[in-house]
Short mmCIF file of C-alpha atoms in Angstrom, two decimals:
data_model
loop_
_atom_site.label_atom_id
_atom_site.label_comp_id
_atom_site.label_asym_id
_atom_site.label_seq_id
_atom_site.Cartn_x
_atom_site.Cartn_y
_atom_site.Cartn_z
CA MET G 1 5.35 -12.82 23.55
CA ARG G 2 6.94 -14.36 26.66
CA ILE G 3 5.90 -17.93 27.46
CA TYR G 4 6.62 -19.90 30.64
CA ILE G 5 6.56 -23.71 30.64
CA SER G 6 6.41 -25.67 33.91
CA ALA G 7 7.43 -29.28 33.27
CA ASP G 8 6.51 -32.11 35.62
CA MET G 9 7.14 -35.78 34.90
CA GLU G 10 4.33 -38.10 36.02
CA GLY G 11 2.06 -36.90 33.22
CA ILE G 12 4.63 -37.40 30.46
CA THR G 13 3.92 -39.58 27.44
CA GLY G 14 4.50 -43.28 28.18
CA LEU G 15 5.32 -43.04 31.89
CA VAL G 16 3.22 -44.97 34.42
CA ASP G 17 5.38 -46.12 37.35
CA ALA G 18 7.72 -44.74 40.01
CA ASP G 19 10.62 -46.46 38.24
CA ASP G 20 9.88 -44.24 35.24
CA VAL G 21 10.11 -40.95 37.13
CA GLN G 22 12.43 -41.33 40.12
CA PRO G 23 16.24 -41.13 39.89
CA GLY G 24 17.68 -44.62 40.22
CA GLY G 25 14.58 -46.24 38.76
CA ARG G 26 15.24 -48.83 36.08
CA ASP G 27 13.46 -46.74 33.42
CA TYR G 28 14.26 -43.25 34.72
CA GLU G 29 16.71 -42.42 31.90
CA ARG G 30 14.08 -43.35 29.33
CA GLY G 31 11.65 -41.20 31.31
CA ARG G 32 14.02 -38.23 31.10
CA LEU G 33 14.16 -38.58 27.33
CA ALA G 34 10.36 -38.80 27.10
CA MET G 35 10.01 -35.72 29.32
CA THR G 36 12.41 -33.76 27.14
CA GLU G 37 10.55 -34.73 23.98
CA ASP G 38 7.17 -33.68 25.40
CA VAL G 39 8.67 -30.33 26.45
CA ASN G 40 10.25 -29.91 23.02
CA ALA G 41 6.83 -30.46 21.44
CA ALA G 42 5.38 -27.72 23.66
CA VAL G 43 8.27 -25.39 22.76
CA ARG G 44 7.70 -26.01 19.05
CA GLY G 45 4.04 -25.17 19.55
CA ALA G 46 4.93 -22.00 21.41
CA VAL G 47 7.24 -20.90 18.60
CA ARG G 48 4.52 -21.59 16.03
CA GLY G 49 2.08 -19.60 18.17
CA GLY G 50 4.30 -16.52 18.10
CA ALA G 51 6.45 -16.84 21.23
CA THR G 52 9.57 -14.69 21.16
CA GLU G 53 10.90 -15.80 24.54
CA ILE G 54 10.36 -19.20 26.18
CA VAL G 55 11.45 -20.18 29.69
CA VAL G 56 11.19 -23.81 30.81
CA ASN G 57 11.29 -24.72 34.49
CA ASP G 58 12.23 -28.31 35.34
CA ALA G 59 9.61 -28.81 38.06
CA HIS G 60 9.90 -32.49 39.00
CA GLY G 61 11.64 -34.00 42.02
CA PRO G 62 15.36 -33.14 41.85
CA MET G 63 14.52 -30.61 39.11
CA ARG G 64 17.46 -31.89 37.04
CA ASN G 65 15.53 -34.26 34.80
CA LEU G 66 15.40 -32.56 31.40
CA MET G 67 18.22 -33.48 29.05
CA VAL G 68 19.98 -30.18 28.43
CA ASP G 69 21.82 -31.35 25.32
CA THR G 70 18.62 -32.18 23.44
CA LEU G 71 16.32 -29.44 24.75
CA HIS G 72 14.90 -27.23 22.00
CA PRO G 73 17.30 -24.33 21.37
CA ALA G 74 14.52 -21.75 21.60
CA ALA G 75 14.07 -22.49 25.32
CA ARG G 76 15.98 -21.15 28.32
CA LEU G 77 16.02 -23.68 31.17
CA ILE G 78 15.68 -23.19 34.93
CA ARG G 79 17.30 -26.26 36.45
CA GLY G 80 18.15 -27.54 39.93
CA LYS G 81 17.01 -26.81 43.49
CA PRO G 82 16.23 -25.42 45.97
CA LYS G 83 14.01 -22.85 44.33
CA THR G 84 11.95 -20.43 46.37
CA MET G 85 8.91 -20.92 44.14
CA GLY G 86 9.58 -24.52 43.16
CA MET G 87 7.39 -25.57 40.23
CA ILE G 88 6.83 -21.95 39.14
CA GLU G 89 10.26 -20.50 39.87
CA GLY G 90 10.81 -17.45 37.66
CA LEU G 91 7.15 -16.99 36.70
CA THR G 92 6.24 -13.29 36.83
CA GLY G 93 3.54 -10.98 35.60
CA ALA G 94 5.79 -10.16 32.64
CA HIS G 95 4.95 -13.54 31.11
CA ASP G 96 2.05 -13.64 28.68
CA ALA G 97 1.03 -17.25 29.20
CA LEU G 98 1.75 -20.41 31.20
CA VAL G 99 1.92 -23.93 29.78
CA CYS G 100 2.06 -26.98 32.06
CA VAL G 101 3.62 -30.14 30.60
CA GLY G 102 3.50 -33.60 32.18
CA TYR G 103 1.16 -32.75 35.06
CA HIS G 104 -0.82 -35.28 37.09
CA ALA G 105 -4.02 -35.46 39.14
CA ARG G 106 -4.15 -34.59 42.83
CA ALA G 107 -3.83 -36.93 45.81
CA GLY G 108 -6.80 -39.26 46.11
CA ALA G 109 -7.88 -38.84 42.48
CA HIS G 110 -8.12 -41.78 40.08
CA GLY G 111 -5.13 -40.79 37.98
CA VAL G 112 -1.78 -42.14 36.85
CA LEU G 113 0.80 -41.54 39.62
CA SER G 114 -1.71 -39.22 41.31
CA HIS G 115 -0.45 -37.33 44.37
CA SER G 116 -0.04 -33.78 45.66
CA PHE G 117 3.57 -32.58 45.80
CA MET G 118 4.83 -35.25 48.26
CA GLY G 119 4.13 -38.80 47.19
CA HIS G 120 3.13 -40.31 50.53
CA GLU G 121 3.04 -37.52 53.09
CA ILE G 122 0.19 -35.24 51.95
CA GLU G 123 -3.23 -36.82 52.31
CA ASP G 124 -5.27 -33.94 50.93
CA MET G 125 -5.19 -30.19 50.22
CA TRP G 126 -7.81 -27.49 49.86
CA LEU G 127 -7.58 -23.99 48.44
CA ASP G 128 -10.52 -21.87 49.56
CA GLU G 129 -12.36 -25.06 50.57
CA ARG G 130 -11.86 -26.59 47.14
CA ALA G 131 -9.94 -29.86 46.90
CA THR G 132 -6.75 -29.12 45.02
CA GLY G 133 -3.31 -30.39 44.13
CA GLU G 134 -0.49 -29.09 42.00
CA ILE G 135 -2.73 -28.09 39.10
CA GLY G 136 -5.08 -25.95 41.18
CA LEU G 137 -2.35 -24.28 43.22
CA VAL G 138 -0.19 -23.49 40.19
CA HIS G 139 -3.22 -22.14 38.33
CA ALA G 140 -4.20 -19.92 41.28
CA CYS G 141 -0.68 -18.52 41.60
CA ALA G 142 -0.42 -17.78 37.89
CA ALA G 143 -3.83 -16.11 37.88
CA ALA G 144 -2.81 -13.93 40.84
CA LEU G 145 0.22 -12.83 38.83
CA GLY G 146 -2.00 -12.04 35.85
CA VAL G 147 -0.69 -14.95 33.75
CA PRO G 148 -3.29 -17.26 32.17
CA LEU G 149 -2.72 -21.02 32.17
CA ILE G 150 -3.51 -21.66 28.52
CA ALA G 151 -2.49 -25.31 27.99
CA LEU G 152 -1.77 -28.46 30.00
CA THR G 153 -0.64 -31.97 29.11
CA GLY G 154 -0.94 -35.15 31.19
CA ASP G 155 -3.22 -38.13 31.59
CA ASP G 156 -6.97 -37.74 31.08
CA ALA G 157 -7.53 -37.34 34.83
CA ALA G 158 -5.11 -34.40 35.00
CA CYS G 159 -6.74 -32.84 31.95
CA ALA G 160 -10.20 -33.17 33.51
CA GLU G 161 -8.90 -31.64 36.75
CA ALA G 162 -7.46 -28.67 34.84
CA THR G 163 -10.64 -27.95 32.88
CA ASP G 164 -12.74 -28.39 36.01
CA TRP G 165 -10.57 -25.71 37.60
CA ASP G 166 -10.68 -23.47 34.52
CA ALA G 167 -12.64 -24.32 31.39
CA ALA G 168 -10.41 -22.04 29.30
CA VAL G 169 -7.38 -24.35 29.65
CA ALA G 170 -6.65 -26.30 26.46
CA THR G 171 -5.66 -29.83 27.45
CA THR G 172 -3.80 -32.64 25.70
CA PRO G 173 -4.27 -36.13 27.16
CA VAL G 174 -1.24 -38.27 26.35
CA LYS G 175 -2.50 -41.38 28.20
CA TYR G 176 -5.71 -42.71 29.74
CA VAL G 177 -5.81 -43.97 33.31
CA ARG G 178 -6.49 -47.66 34.00
CA SER G 179 -5.14 -47.56 37.55
CA ARG G 180 -2.70 -45.47 39.55
CA PHE G 181 0.19 -47.37 37.93
CA ALA G 182 -1.31 -48.36 34.56
CA ALA G 183 -2.56 -46.49 31.53
CA GLU G 184 -3.54 -46.84 27.90
CA LEU G 185 -0.86 -44.91 26.04
CA ARG G 186 -1.23 -42.72 22.99
CA PRO G 187 1.49 -43.46 20.41
CA GLN G 188 4.42 -41.16 21.12
CA ASN G 189 4.45 -39.38 17.76
CA GLU G 190 0.71 -38.83 17.87
CA ALA G 191 0.87 -37.47 21.43
CA ARG G 192 3.68 -35.04 20.63
CA ILE G 193 2.05 -33.78 17.47
CA ALA G 194 -1.08 -33.15 19.56
CA ILE G 195 0.93 -31.27 22.20
CA GLU G 196 2.52 -29.04 19.57
CA GLU G 197 -0.77 -28.35 17.80
CA ASN G 198 -2.66 -27.64 21.01
CA VAL G 199 -0.06 -25.25 22.43
CA ALA G 200 0.17 -23.36 19.12
CA ARG G 201 -3.61 -23.10 18.89
CA ALA G 202 -3.95 -22.05 22.54
CA LEU G 203 -1.43 -19.24 22.08
CA VAL G 204 -3.18 -17.94 18.98
CA GLU G 205 -6.60 -18.04 20.68
CA LYS G 206 -5.30 -17.10 24.16
CA ARG G 207 -8.67 -17.07 25.90
CA ALA G 208 -8.92 -15.33 29.26
CA GLY G 209 -8.96 -17.76 32.15
CA THR G 210 -10.52 -17.50 35.57
CA GLY G 211 -8.77 -16.50 38.76
CA ALA G 212 -8.65 -14.09 41.64
CA PRO G 213 -6.93 -10.67 41.37
CA GLY G 214 -3.36 -10.46 42.59
CA ASP G 215 -4.11 -8.87 45.96
CA ALA G 216 -6.93 -11.26 46.89
CA THR G 217 -6.19 -13.60 49.79
CA SER G 218 -6.90 -17.32 49.86
CA THR G 219 -6.87 -20.03 52.51
CA LEU G 220 -4.66 -23.09 52.05
CA VAL G 221 -5.40 -26.17 54.16
CA VAL G 222 -3.17 -29.27 54.11
CA ARG G 223 -3.84 -32.60 55.81
CA TRP G 224 -0.64 -34.55 56.47
CA GLN G 225 -0.23 -38.25 57.10
CA SER G 226 1.84 -37.46 60.19
CA SER G 227 0.67 -35.37 63.13
CA ALA G 228 4.35 -34.63 63.82
CA VAL G 229 4.56 -32.61 60.60
CA ALA G 230 1.44 -30.60 61.42
CA GLU G 231 2.59 -29.96 64.97
CA THR G 232 6.02 -28.76 63.85
CA LEU G 233 4.53 -26.40 61.26
CA LEU G 234 2.63 -24.59 64.01
CA GLY G 235 5.95 -22.97 64.90
CA ILE G 236 5.73 -20.91 61.70
CA PRO G 237 3.94 -17.56 62.22
CA GLY G 238 0.51 -17.56 60.59
CA VAL G 239 0.10 -21.34 60.53
CA THR G 240 -2.83 -22.57 62.62
CA ALA G 241 -4.23 -25.99 63.45
CA VAL G 242 -7.47 -27.36 62.04
CA ASP G 243 -7.02 -30.74 63.73
CA PRO G 244 -3.96 -32.75 64.88
CA ARG G 245 -2.91 -33.56 61.29
CA THR G 246 -4.23 -30.53 59.43
CA VAL G 247 -2.92 -26.95 59.22
CA ARG G 248 -4.06 -23.80 57.49
CA ALA G 249 -2.62 -20.45 56.40
CA VAL G 250 -4.03 -17.34 54.74
CA GLY G 251 -2.34 -15.17 52.10
CA THR G 252 -2.18 -14.43 48.41
CA PRO G 253 -1.70 -17.60 46.34
CA PRO G 254 1.95 -16.75 45.48
CA ASP G 255 2.72 -16.11 49.16
CA LEU G 256 1.02 -19.38 50.13
CA PHE G 257 2.95 -21.24 47.44
CA ARG G 258 6.23 -19.81 48.73
CA GLN G 259 5.38 -20.76 52.31
CA PHE G 260 4.17 -24.20 51.26
CA GLY G 261 7.65 -24.88 49.88
CA VAL G 262 8.97 -24.39 53.42
CA TRP G 263 6.31 -26.76 54.75
CA MET G 264 7.50 -29.45 52.34
CA ARG G 265 11.11 -29.00 53.42
CA VAL G 266 10.03 -29.39 57.06
CA ALA G 267 8.05 -32.52 56.18
CA THR G 268 11.02 -33.94 54.29
CA ALA G 269 13.32 -33.42 57.28
CA LEU G 270 10.85 -35.06 59.65
CA THR G 271 9.85 -38.04 57.54
CA ASN G 272 12.83 -38.59 55.23
CA GLN G 273 10.29 -38.74 52.41
CA PRO G 274 11.49 -36.45 49.59
CA PRO G 275 8.91 -34.52 47.58
CA TYR G 276 8.74 -35.61 43.96
CA CYS G 277 5.96 -33.34 42.65
#
């Protein structure tokens, strides 16, 4: 059984502030350790659930956050950037299941460190007219590849967003939102035991999720803070304007995800605001 783990950082146990998750932040090194331990808990759960091959993709910001020396030895790590498929680099239809660790709620949601891909530049996103963020877009891409998202960890807002998108996803809340930069934290040992148990159980049960077939097309709409970003993106074939700050494109979810990575690189160059996912 081949398992793919996409690891973000804002939804990791104990982390609540930009200084916890951004390189150079006063608590970033502690955040890296916490991220690695949450991923290790998911890997242990995958092994218990029968995984014979586990790939972990470091999916946050610089994508060099996980501590290689202490990562569980059963996992192979995809590290660094750029990656054509970003947060799901290396995910293919050959994988039997997807696990998302440390995910967060979308931009505008009441969640810890909530945002969509770029911390200050993306105001909102819709996939087929449904408000979405990283959780929804990753789920749609995996479903198009025939890979079910079986488990997700993060704050309670991220967990609610995941189950609203697909009730079959087994979620593990590791903290409970009080504000965008404050949370009630589960004790670390308790949270990691819960992650391990939930991933193991989800793999054994492996319920079928919801999602469109691989050749079905979707429409992605993104509203940017800056009209300059939207205007520049219109130079890409297939991108059309909805209004001066909003663009749309049509394609399969994996194709849209790949193109969206280019949009973020354009936005980064124009605004000097790096994506931190």
